Amino acid sequence: MSQELVLIVEDNEKNRKLIRDLLQAKGYQTSESESAEEGLRLAEERKPALVLMDIQLSGMDGITAMKQLKATPATRTIPVMAITASAMTHNRETMLSEGFDGYQTKPFNLTEFLADVGRLIGQS
């Protein structure tokens, strides 16, 4: 079982719980934030192996937060996966071109979601 830390930045409590429970069942440690601003602070403090970033957050949006993570020396190498309810095909290409390392739509296909998490952490 892995012990890697995954930071979940998601403003919906039910989505956070689903992601947390799923990841913890697979042996990952989790840390959570309801806002991008707090997520940035936690990423710098805790140096997670992966950040799961909701796109539509109140306050700073997930794209801006990801760009700040990638621009900060202490966090620039941490992979960031976009998680969004928008399942439009062009959104995947847009998110990846913005600089995200992965992209998953809600609701998740659990097998694909866990495969992407493992790939981004380097365990695939």
PDB file of C-alpha atoms in Angstrom, residues 19-120:
ATOM      1  CA  ILE A  19     -12.434  11.434  -3.163  1.00  0.00           C
ATOM      2  CA  ARG A  20     -10.948  11.141   0.350  1.00  0.00           C
ATOM      3  CA  ASP A  21     -12.669   7.822   1.055  1.00  0.00           C
ATOM      4  CA  LEU A  22     -11.666   6.401  -2.328  1.00  0.00           C
ATOM      5  CA  LEU A  23      -8.014   7.429  -1.982  1.00  0.00           C
ATOM      6  CA  GLN A  24      -7.712   6.329   1.637  1.00  0.00           C
ATOM      7  CA  ALA A  25      -9.215   2.933   0.751  1.00  0.00           C
ATOM      8  CA  LYS A  26      -6.334   2.578  -1.737  1.00  0.00           C
ATOM      9  CA  GLY A  27      -3.744   3.480   0.914  1.00  0.00           C
ATOM     10  CA  TYR A  28      -3.124   7.132   0.111  1.00  0.00           C
ATOM     11  CA  GLN A  29      -2.920   9.798   2.771  1.00  0.00           C
ATOM     12  CA  THR A  30      -5.070  12.837   2.103  1.00  0.00           C
ATOM     13  CA  SER A  31      -5.177  16.484   3.015  1.00  0.00           C
ATOM     14  CA  GLU A  32      -8.107  18.712   2.091  1.00  0.00           C
ATOM     15  CA  SER A  33      -8.930  22.293   1.321  1.00  0.00           C
ATOM     16  CA  GLU A  34     -12.188  24.040   0.414  1.00  0.00           C
ATOM     17  CA  SER A  35     -10.412  26.943  -1.298  1.00  0.00           C
ATOM     18  CA  ALA A  36      -7.599  27.484  -3.764  1.00  0.00           C
ATOM     19  CA  GLU A  37      -5.924  29.942  -1.420  1.00  0.00           C
ATOM     20  CA  GLU A  38      -5.754  27.422   1.419  1.00  0.00           C
ATOM     21  CA  GLY A  39      -4.764  24.697  -1.056  1.00  0.00           C
ATOM     22  CA  LEU A  40      -1.758  26.756  -2.176  1.00  0.00           C
ATOM     23  CA  ARG A  41      -0.654  27.158   1.435  1.00  0.00           C
ATOM     24  CA  LEU A  42      -1.095  23.452   2.186  1.00  0.00           C
ATOM     25  CA  ALA A  43       0.781  22.424  -0.965  1.00  0.00           C
ATOM     26  CA  GLU A  44       3.757  24.543   0.032  1.00  0.00           C
ATOM     27  CA  GLU A  45       3.694  23.290   3.644  1.00  0.00           C
ATOM     28  CA  ARG A  46       3.038  19.598   3.055  1.00  0.00           C
ATOM     29  CA  LYS A  47       4.574  18.940  -0.388  1.00  0.00           C
ATOM     30  CA  PRO A  48       1.971  16.387  -1.534  1.00  0.00           C
ATOM     31  CA  ALA A  49       2.762  13.833  -4.226  1.00  0.00           C
ATOM     32  CA  LEU A  50      -0.298  15.061  -6.172  1.00  0.00           C
ATOM     33  CA  VAL A  51      -2.830  17.903  -6.055  1.00  0.00           C
ATOM     34  CA  LEU A  52      -6.407  17.265  -7.209  1.00  0.00           C
ATOM     35  CA  MET A  53      -7.746  20.706  -8.158  1.00  0.00           C
ATOM     36  CA  ASP A  54     -11.404  21.527  -8.712  1.00  0.00           C
ATOM     37  CA  ILE A  55     -11.717  24.122 -11.475  1.00  0.00           C
ATOM     38  CA  GLN A  56     -14.746  26.066 -10.290  1.00  0.00           C
ATOM     39  CA  LEU A  57     -13.946  27.250  -6.786  1.00  0.00           C
ATOM     40  CA  SER A  58     -15.283  30.310  -5.009  1.00  0.00           C
ATOM     41  CA  GLY A  59     -12.583  32.944  -4.810  1.00  0.00           C
ATOM     42  CA  MET A  60      -9.543  31.972  -6.868  1.00  0.00           C
ATOM     43  CA  ASP A  61     -10.360  29.424  -9.590  1.00  0.00           C
ATOM     44  CA  GLY A  62      -8.476  26.172 -10.048  1.00  0.00           C
ATOM     45  CA  ILE A  63      -6.651  27.246 -13.215  1.00  0.00           C
ATOM     46  CA  THR A  64      -5.177  30.310 -11.509  1.00  0.00           C
ATOM     47  CA  ALA A  65      -4.226  28.221  -8.473  1.00  0.00           C
ATOM     48  CA  MET A  66      -2.528  25.564 -10.648  1.00  0.00           C
ATOM     49  CA  LYS A  67      -0.533  28.278 -12.423  1.00  0.00           C
ATOM     50  CA  GLN A  68       0.599  29.651  -9.074  1.00  0.00           C
ATOM     51  CA  LEU A  69       1.680  26.174  -7.971  1.00  0.00           C
ATOM     52  CA  LYS A  70       3.663  25.734 -11.205  1.00  0.00           C
ATOM     53  CA  ALA A  71       5.242  29.207 -10.809  1.00  0.00           C
ATOM     54  CA  THR A  72       6.383  28.643  -7.203  1.00  0.00           C
ATOM     55  CA  PRO A  73       9.786  26.935  -6.842  1.00  0.00           C
ATOM     56  CA  ALA A  74       8.675  24.874  -3.808  1.00  0.00           C
ATOM     57  CA  THR A  75       5.649  23.402  -5.605  1.00  0.00           C
ATOM     58  CA  ARG A  76       6.398  23.551  -9.337  1.00  0.00           C
ATOM     59  CA  THR A  77       7.213  19.847  -9.657  1.00  0.00           C
ATOM     60  CA  ILE A  78       4.031  18.633  -7.937  1.00  0.00           C
ATOM     61  CA  PRO A  79       1.639  17.171 -10.525  1.00  0.00           C
ATOM     62  CA  VAL A  80      -1.823  18.779 -10.582  1.00  0.00           C
ATOM     63  CA  MET A  81      -4.917  17.003 -11.878  1.00  0.00           C
ATOM     64  CA  ALA A  82      -7.954  19.057 -12.884  1.00  0.00           C
ATOM     65  CA  ILE A  83     -11.251  17.742 -11.570  1.00  0.00           C
ATOM     66  CA  THR A  84     -14.380  19.267 -13.029  1.00  0.00           C
ATOM     67  CA  ALA A  85     -18.054  18.641 -13.655  1.00  0.00           C
ATOM     68  CA  SER A  86     -17.656  19.918 -17.223  1.00  0.00           C
ATOM     69  CA  ALA A  87     -17.335  16.906 -19.499  1.00  0.00           C
ATOM     70  CA  MET A  88     -17.052  18.722 -22.827  1.00  0.00           C
ATOM     71  CA  THR A  89     -14.340  17.147 -25.009  1.00  0.00           C
ATOM     72  CA  HIS A  90     -12.624  20.464 -25.739  1.00  0.00           C
ATOM     73  CA  ASN A  91     -12.291  21.132 -21.985  1.00  0.00           C
ATOM     74  CA  ARG A  92      -9.844  18.238 -21.616  1.00  0.00           C
ATOM     75  CA  GLU A  93      -7.528  19.696 -24.250  1.00  0.00           C
ATOM     76  CA  THR A  94      -7.939  23.191 -22.779  1.00  0.00           C
ATOM     77  CA  MET A  95      -7.089  22.060 -19.251  1.00  0.00           C
ATOM     78  CA  LEU A  96      -4.052  20.086 -20.402  1.00  0.00           C
ATOM     79  CA  SER A  97      -2.857  23.005 -22.551  1.00  0.00           C
ATOM     80  CA  GLU A  98      -3.234  25.314 -19.530  1.00  0.00           C
ATOM     81  CA  GLY A  99      -0.641  23.175 -17.738  1.00  0.00           C
ATOM     82  CA  PHE A 100      -2.567  20.531 -15.802  1.00  0.00           C
ATOM     83  CA  ASP A 101      -0.895  17.119 -15.682  1.00  0.00           C
ATOM     84  CA  GLY A 102      -4.185  15.216 -15.773  1.00  0.00           C
ATOM     85  CA  TYR A 103      -7.929  15.727 -16.127  1.00  0.00           C
ATOM     86  CA  GLN A 104     -10.932  13.890 -14.708  1.00  0.00           C
ATOM     87  CA  THR A 105     -14.616  14.720 -14.934  1.00  0.00           C
ATOM     88  CA  LYS A 106     -17.143  14.296 -12.148  1.00  0.00           C
ATOM     89  CA  PRO A 107     -18.723  11.888 -11.605  1.00  0.00           C
ATOM     90  CA  PHE A 108     -15.560   9.831 -11.804  1.00  0.00           C
ATOM     91  CA  ASN A 109     -14.995   6.578 -13.588  1.00  0.00           C
ATOM     92  CA  LEU A 110     -13.308   5.043 -10.545  1.00  0.00           C
ATOM     93  CA  THR A 111     -10.953   2.792 -12.497  1.00  0.00           C
ATOM     94  CA  GLU A 112      -9.748   5.656 -14.728  1.00  0.00           C
ATOM     95  CA  PHE A 113      -9.504   8.065 -11.795  1.00  0.00           C
ATOM     96  CA  LEU A 114      -7.320   5.719  -9.728  1.00  0.00           C
ATOM     97  CA  ALA A 115      -5.201   4.847 -12.778  1.00  0.00           C
ATOM     98  CA  ASP A 116      -4.564   8.559 -13.394  1.00  0.00           C
ATOM     99  CA  VAL A 117      -3.710   9.152  -9.735  1.00  0.00           C
ATOM    100  CA  GLY A 118      -1.244   6.259  -9.820  1.00  0.00           C
ATOM    101  CA  ARG A 119       0.249   7.436 -13.121  1.00  0.00           C
ATOM    102  CA  LEU A 120       0.747  10.986 -11.897  1.00  0.00           C
TER     103      LEU A 120
END
